[in-house]
Amino acid sequence: RIYPLMRVTLTTSDGASVTVSRQLTKHSGFIEKAITDMAVDDNAVPLSAVAVDVDDATLKLVIEWLTEHRDDALPYPEKTDEERRADDIPAWDQAFVQKWDTKEDQQQTLYAVITAADKLDIKGLLDMTCKTLANKINGKTVEEMREILQLECDFTEEELAEIRKENAWCEN
Amino acid sequence: PHFACSLGDNTLWMDSTLALTPPSLPKCCELFQNSELKQRHFKFQSFFSNEDLISTTLPDDCLISISEYLNHDDLDIMACVSQKMNAFAKNARPKTNKIRAKLQLVQMRNGDIEVNMIRAGKGVKKYRLKFD
């Protein structure tokens, strides 16, 4: 049972404290588990601080997303392999990503939010941000993909040729 | 000889020979181990530079989730990016949406069948199916 009026104080990795409604934190599996483990009184307002391994700036973005999605159904619907698609991101979420996606450190912000969603176990946010990154990668060449993911090639020429040969079986 | 094994609040005493016997693998694991699906060994050790933001900030399960949104063509490309991404691409293949294709029988020649495979946005490929 969720008590919407109950408020939870979250302590970030850089020492800041943010108090939010339980209505928002119910979407986070990590925070819900922490609250359950505390076995607190229903009327405890505000609740004892829950430490989260997320910095203040990222947590603010997460809370902004949670505020918009506070009425989303729980549990988050699992999709089958056939239903899974990356082009169904809601308009608000697209605008949300676009807003901070234009910053100089856009890639790091996106990665920080993905990591925060993973740590806090917020399935909806994790799903949406993973789709966003998948859309960035979609249709890119190997070099472009390496640039986006900032990875270096750790194959030999022979290994790379072998992988390309394996993957080209259907094309040639 | 026996040894103690803690399981919650209980302590179980087990024959030490049991501890030295590796558990037998299910058939599917043996199949996996003996098949070509087993882990490929590359010459270089997998490495990630200081600039490698994705491996230092994104957990593997996020990368797996991202790879599951890619189609087979993107997974082909992803497999060539790095050793780690190669492993994730291989993992995502069974789950990713199949690319729809239409087979069109063209003609039969000397007992072989010639077909056209039409894929959206990919044009037409001709194949000859040989029969012994």
Coordinates of C-alpha atoms in Angstrom, one line a residue:
Chain A
R1 CA 0.0 0.0 0.0
I2 CA 1.3 3.5 -0.9
Y3 CA 0.6 6.6 1.2
P4 CA 0.7 9.5 -1.3
L5 CA 1.0 12.1 1.5
M6 CA 4.1 10.5 3.0
R7 CA 7.3 12.3 2.0
V8 CA 10.7 10.8 1.6
T9 CA 14.0 12.6 2.1
L10 CA 16.6 11.4 -0.4
T11 CA 20.3 12.1 0.3
T12 CA 22.4 12.4 -2.9
S13 CA 26.0 11.2 -3.4
D14 CA 27.2 14.8 -3.3
G15 CA 25.5 15.4 0.1
A16 CA 22.4 17.3 -0.9
S17 CA 19.0 16.4 0.5
V18 CA 15.7 16.4 -1.5
T19 CA 12.3 15.7 0.0
V20 CA 9.8 14.2 -2.4
S21 CA 6.3 12.7 -2.2
R22 CA 5.9 8.9 -1.9
Q23 CA 3.7 9.2 -4.9
L24 CA 6.9 9.8 -6.9
T25 CA 9.2 7.3 -5.2
K26 CA 6.7 4.5 -5.6
H27 CA 8.1 4.2 -9.2
S28 CA 11.6 3.5 -7.8
G29 CA 12.1 -0.2 -6.8
F30 CA 15.2 0.8 -4.9
I31 CA 13.6 3.5 -2.8
E32 CA 10.5 1.4 -2.2
K33 CA 12.7 -1.5 -1.0
A34 CA 14.6 0.9 1.3
I35 CA 11.3 2.1 2.8
T36 CA 10.0 -1.4 3.2
D37 CA 13.3 -2.4 4.9
M38 CA 13.0 0.5 7.3
A39 CA 9.6 -0.8 8.4
V40 CA 8.5 2.7 9.3
D41 CA 5.3 4.0 10.8
D42 CA 2.8 4.9 8.1
N43 CA 2.5 8.4 9.5
A44 CA 6.2 9.1 9.6
V45 CA 6.5 12.5 7.9
P46 CA 9.1 13.1 6.6
L47 CA 10.6 9.7 6.4
S48 CA 14.2 9.0 7.5
A49 CA 16.6 9.9 4.7
V50 CA 17.3 7.3 2.0
A51 CA 20.8 7.5 0.6
V52 CA 20.9 7.2 -3.2
D53 CA 24.1 6.9 -5.2
V54 CA 23.0 9.6 -7.7
D55 CA 24.3 13.2 -7.8
D56 CA 22.0 16.2 -7.1
A57 CA 21.8 17.5 -10.7
T58 CA 20.9 14.0 -12.1
L59 CA 18.4 13.4 -9.2
K60 CA 16.6 16.7 -10.1
L61 CA 16.2 15.4 -13.7
V62 CA 14.9 12.1 -12.4
I63 CA 12.4 13.8 -10.1
E64 CA 11.2 16.0 -13.0
W65 CA 10.5 12.9 -15.0
L66 CA 8.9 11.2 -12.0
T67 CA 6.6 14.2 -11.5
E68 CA 5.3 14.0 -15.0
H69 CA 4.9 10.2 -14.8
R70 CA 3.5 10.1 -11.2
D71 CA 0.2 8.6 -12.4
D72 CA 1.7 5.9 -14.6
A73 CA 0.4 2.4 -13.9
L74 CA 2.5 0.1 -11.8
P75 CA 4.0 -2.4 -12.2
Y76 CA 5.7 -1.1 -15.4
P77 CA 4.3 -3.3 -18.3
E78 CA 6.8 -5.8 -19.6
K79 CA 6.9 -6.0 -23.3
T80 CA 7.5 -9.1 -25.4
D81 CA 10.3 -9.2 -27.9
E82 CA 7.8 -8.6 -30.7
E83 CA 6.2 -5.6 -29.0
R84 CA 9.6 -4.0 -28.2
R85 CA 10.2 -0.9 -30.3
A86 CA 12.3 2.3 -29.9
D87 CA 10.1 4.7 -31.9
D88 CA 7.2 5.0 -29.4
I89 CA 8.8 7.5 -26.9
P90 CA 6.0 9.8 -25.7
A91 CA 6.1 13.5 -26.8
W92 CA 6.8 14.8 -23.3
D93 CA 9.7 12.4 -22.8
Q94 CA 11.2 13.4 -26.2
A95 CA 11.0 17.1 -25.3
F96 CA 12.5 16.3 -21.8
V97 CA 15.5 14.5 -23.4
Q98 CA 15.8 17.2 -26.1
K99 CA 15.9 19.9 -23.4
W100 CA 19.1 18.6 -21.7
D101 CA 20.3 16.8 -24.8
T102 CA 21.5 20.1 -26.3
K103 CA 23.9 20.8 -23.4
E104 CA 27.6 20.6 -24.1
D105 CA 27.9 17.4 -22.0
Q106 CA 24.8 15.9 -23.6
Q107 CA 26.2 12.4 -23.8
Q108 CA 27.3 12.4 -20.2
T109 CA 23.9 13.7 -19.0
L110 CA 22.1 10.9 -20.9
Y111 CA 24.5 8.3 -19.5
A112 CA 24.0 9.8 -16.0
V113 CA 20.2 9.5 -16.2
I114 CA 20.4 6.0 -17.6
T115 CA 22.7 5.0 -14.8
A116 CA 20.5 6.7 -12.2
A117 CA 17.4 5.0 -13.5
D118 CA 19.2 1.7 -13.3
K119 CA 20.4 2.3 -9.8
L120 CA 17.1 3.5 -8.5
D121 CA 15.3 0.8 -10.5
I122 CA 12.9 3.1 -12.3
K123 CA 11.9 0.9 -15.2
G124 CA 9.9 3.5 -17.2
L125 CA 12.8 6.0 -17.2
L126 CA 15.4 3.3 -17.9
D127 CA 13.3 2.1 -20.8
M128 CA 12.8 5.6 -22.3
T129 CA 16.5 6.6 -22.0
C130 CA 17.7 3.3 -23.4
K131 CA 15.4 3.8 -26.4
T132 CA 16.8 7.3 -26.8
L133 CA 20.4 6.0 -26.9
A134 CA 19.4 3.1 -29.2
N135 CA 17.8 5.7 -31.6
K136 CA 21.1 7.6 -31.6
I137 CA 23.0 4.5 -32.5
N138 CA 20.4 3.3 -35.1
G139 CA 21.6 3.4 -38.7
K140 CA 25.1 4.5 -37.9
T141 CA 28.4 3.2 -39.3
V142 CA 30.9 1.3 -37.2
E143 CA 33.1 4.4 -36.9
E144 CA 30.1 6.6 -36.0
M145 CA 28.9 4.1 -33.5
R146 CA 32.4 4.0 -31.9
E147 CA 32.3 7.8 -31.8
I148 CA 28.9 8.0 -30.1
L149 CA 29.7 5.2 -27.6
Q150 CA 33.3 6.5 -27.3
L151 CA 34.8 3.0 -27.7
E152 CA 38.0 2.0 -29.4
C153 CA 38.5 -1.0 -31.7
D154 CA 40.1 -3.9 -29.8
F155 CA 40.0 -6.4 -32.7
T156 CA 42.8 -7.4 -35.1
E157 CA 42.2 -6.8 -38.8
E158 CA 41.7 -10.6 -39.2
E159 CA 39.1 -10.8 -36.4
L160 CA 37.2 -7.9 -37.8
A161 CA 37.2 -9.4 -41.3
E162 CA 36.0 -12.7 -39.8
I163 CA 33.1 -11.0 -38.0
R164 CA 32.1 -9.1 -41.1
K165 CA 32.2 -12.3 -43.1
E166 CA 30.0 -14.1 -40.5
N167 CA 27.5 -11.2 -40.5
A168 CA 27.4 -10.9 -44.3
W169 CA 26.2 -14.5 -44.8
C170 CA 22.7 -13.3 -45.6
E171 CA 23.7 -10.4 -47.8
N172 CA 26.0 -12.2 -50.3
Chain B
P1 CA 35.2 -36.2 6.3
H2 CA 32.4 -33.7 6.5
F3 CA 32.2 -29.9 6.3
A4 CA 29.8 -27.3 7.5
C5 CA 27.6 -25.4 5.1
S6 CA 25.6 -22.4 6.5
L7 CA 22.2 -21.9 5.0
G8 CA 20.4 -19.1 6.7
D9 CA 20.2 -20.0 10.4
N10 CA 20.8 -23.6 9.7
T11 CA 24.1 -25.5 9.5
L12 CA 24.2 -28.4 7.2
W13 CA 26.9 -31.1 7.4
M14 CA 27.9 -32.4 4.0
D15 CA 30.2 -35.1 2.7
S16 CA 33.4 -33.3 1.6
T17 CA 33.5 -35.4 -1.6
L18 CA 30.3 -33.6 -2.7
A19 CA 32.1 -30.3 -2.4
L20 CA 34.9 -31.5 -4.7
T21 CA 32.5 -32.8 -7.4
P22 CA 31.5 -30.1 -9.8
P23 CA 27.8 -30.0 -10.5
S24 CA 26.8 -31.6 -13.7
L25 CA 25.7 -29.2 -16.4
P26 CA 22.2 -29.4 -17.9
K27 CA 22.1 -30.6 -21.5
C28 CA 21.4 -27.1 -22.8
C29 CA 24.7 -25.8 -21.2
E30 CA 26.7 -28.6 -22.8
L31 CA 25.1 -27.8 -26.1
F32 CA 26.0 -24.2 -25.7
Q33 CA 29.6 -24.9 -24.6
N34 CA 30.2 -27.3 -27.5
S35 CA 28.6 -25.1 -30.1
E36 CA 30.0 -22.3 -32.1
L37 CA 28.0 -20.0 -29.9
K38 CA 30.7 -20.3 -27.2
Q39 CA 32.7 -17.2 -26.3
R40 CA 35.1 -16.2 -29.1
H41 CA 38.6 -15.6 -28.1
F42 CA 40.3 -12.5 -29.5
K43 CA 44.0 -11.7 -29.8
F44 CA 43.9 -8.4 -27.9
Q45 CA 42.5 -8.1 -24.4
S46 CA 39.3 -6.1 -24.3
F47 CA 40.2 -2.6 -23.2
F48 CA 38.5 0.7 -22.6
S49 CA 40.2 4.0 -22.7
N50 CA 39.7 7.0 -20.4
E51 CA 37.4 8.4 -23.1
D52 CA 35.3 5.3 -22.9
L53 CA 32.3 6.9 -21.2
I54 CA 29.8 4.2 -22.0
S55 CA 31.7 1.4 -20.3
T56 CA 32.7 3.5 -17.3
T57 CA 29.2 4.9 -16.7
L58 CA 26.7 2.5 -18.2
P59 CA 26.2 -0.9 -16.5
D60 CA 26.2 -4.0 -18.7
D61 CA 22.4 -4.6 -18.3
C62 CA 21.7 -1.1 -19.7
L63 CA 23.9 -1.9 -22.7
I64 CA 22.1 -5.2 -23.1
S65 CA 18.7 -3.3 -23.0
I66 CA 19.9 -0.8 -25.6
S67 CA 21.2 -3.5 -27.9
E68 CA 17.8 -5.2 -27.8
Y69 CA 16.2 -2.1 -29.4
L70 CA 18.5 -2.4 -32.5
N71 CA 17.6 -4.3 -35.6
H72 CA 19.8 -7.0 -37.2
D73 CA 21.6 -4.6 -39.5
D74 CA 22.5 -2.4 -36.5
L75 CA 23.6 -5.5 -34.6
D76 CA 25.9 -6.4 -37.5
I77 CA 27.5 -3.0 -37.1
M78 CA 27.6 -3.1 -33.4
A79 CA 29.3 -6.5 -33.5
C80 CA 32.3 -4.8 -35.2
V81 CA 32.6 -1.9 -32.7
S82 CA 34.5 -3.7 -29.9
Q83 CA 34.7 -7.1 -28.2
K84 CA 32.3 -6.1 -25.5
M85 CA 29.7 -4.8 -28.0
N86 CA 30.3 -7.9 -30.1
A87 CA 29.2 -10.1 -27.1
F88 CA 26.1 -7.9 -26.5
A89 CA 25.2 -8.0 -30.2
K90 CA 25.3 -11.8 -30.1
N91 CA 23.2 -11.8 -27.0
A92 CA 20.6 -9.5 -28.5
R93 CA 20.1 -11.3 -31.8
P94 CA 17.5 -13.9 -30.7
K95 CA 15.4 -11.1 -29.0
T96 CA 15.5 -8.4 -31.7
N97 CA 12.7 -8.0 -34.1
K98 CA 13.2 -9.9 -37.3
I99 CA 13.5 -8.0 -40.5
R100 CA 10.5 -8.8 -42.6
A101 CA 11.3 -10.2 -46.0
K102 CA 9.2 -11.7 -48.8
L103 CA 10.3 -14.6 -50.8
Q104 CA 9.3 -14.6 -54.5
L105 CA 9.6 -17.8 -56.5
V106 CA 11.2 -16.8 -59.8
Q107 CA 11.8 -20.0 -61.7
M108 CA 13.0 -23.6 -61.5
R109 CA 16.1 -24.5 -63.4
N110 CA 17.7 -27.9 -63.6
G111 CA 15.8 -28.9 -60.4
D112 CA 17.1 -25.9 -58.5
I113 CA 14.8 -23.1 -57.4
E114 CA 15.6 -19.5 -57.9
V115 CA 14.0 -17.1 -55.5
N116 CA 14.1 -13.4 -54.9
M117 CA 14.3 -12.2 -51.3
I118 CA 12.7 -8.7 -51.0
R119 CA 13.5 -6.7 -47.9
A120 CA 12.0 -3.3 -47.2
G121 CA 14.6 -0.6 -48.0
K122 CA 17.2 -3.3 -48.9
G123 CA 16.3 -4.1 -52.5
V124 CA 16.1 -7.6 -54.0
K125 CA 18.6 -10.4 -53.6
K126 CA 18.6 -13.5 -55.8
Y127 CA 19.1 -16.9 -54.3
R128 CA 19.4 -20.3 -55.8
L129 CA 18.2 -23.2 -53.7
K130 CA 20.0 -26.4 -54.8
F131 CA 18.6 -29.8 -54.2
D132 CA 20.6 -33.0 -54.1

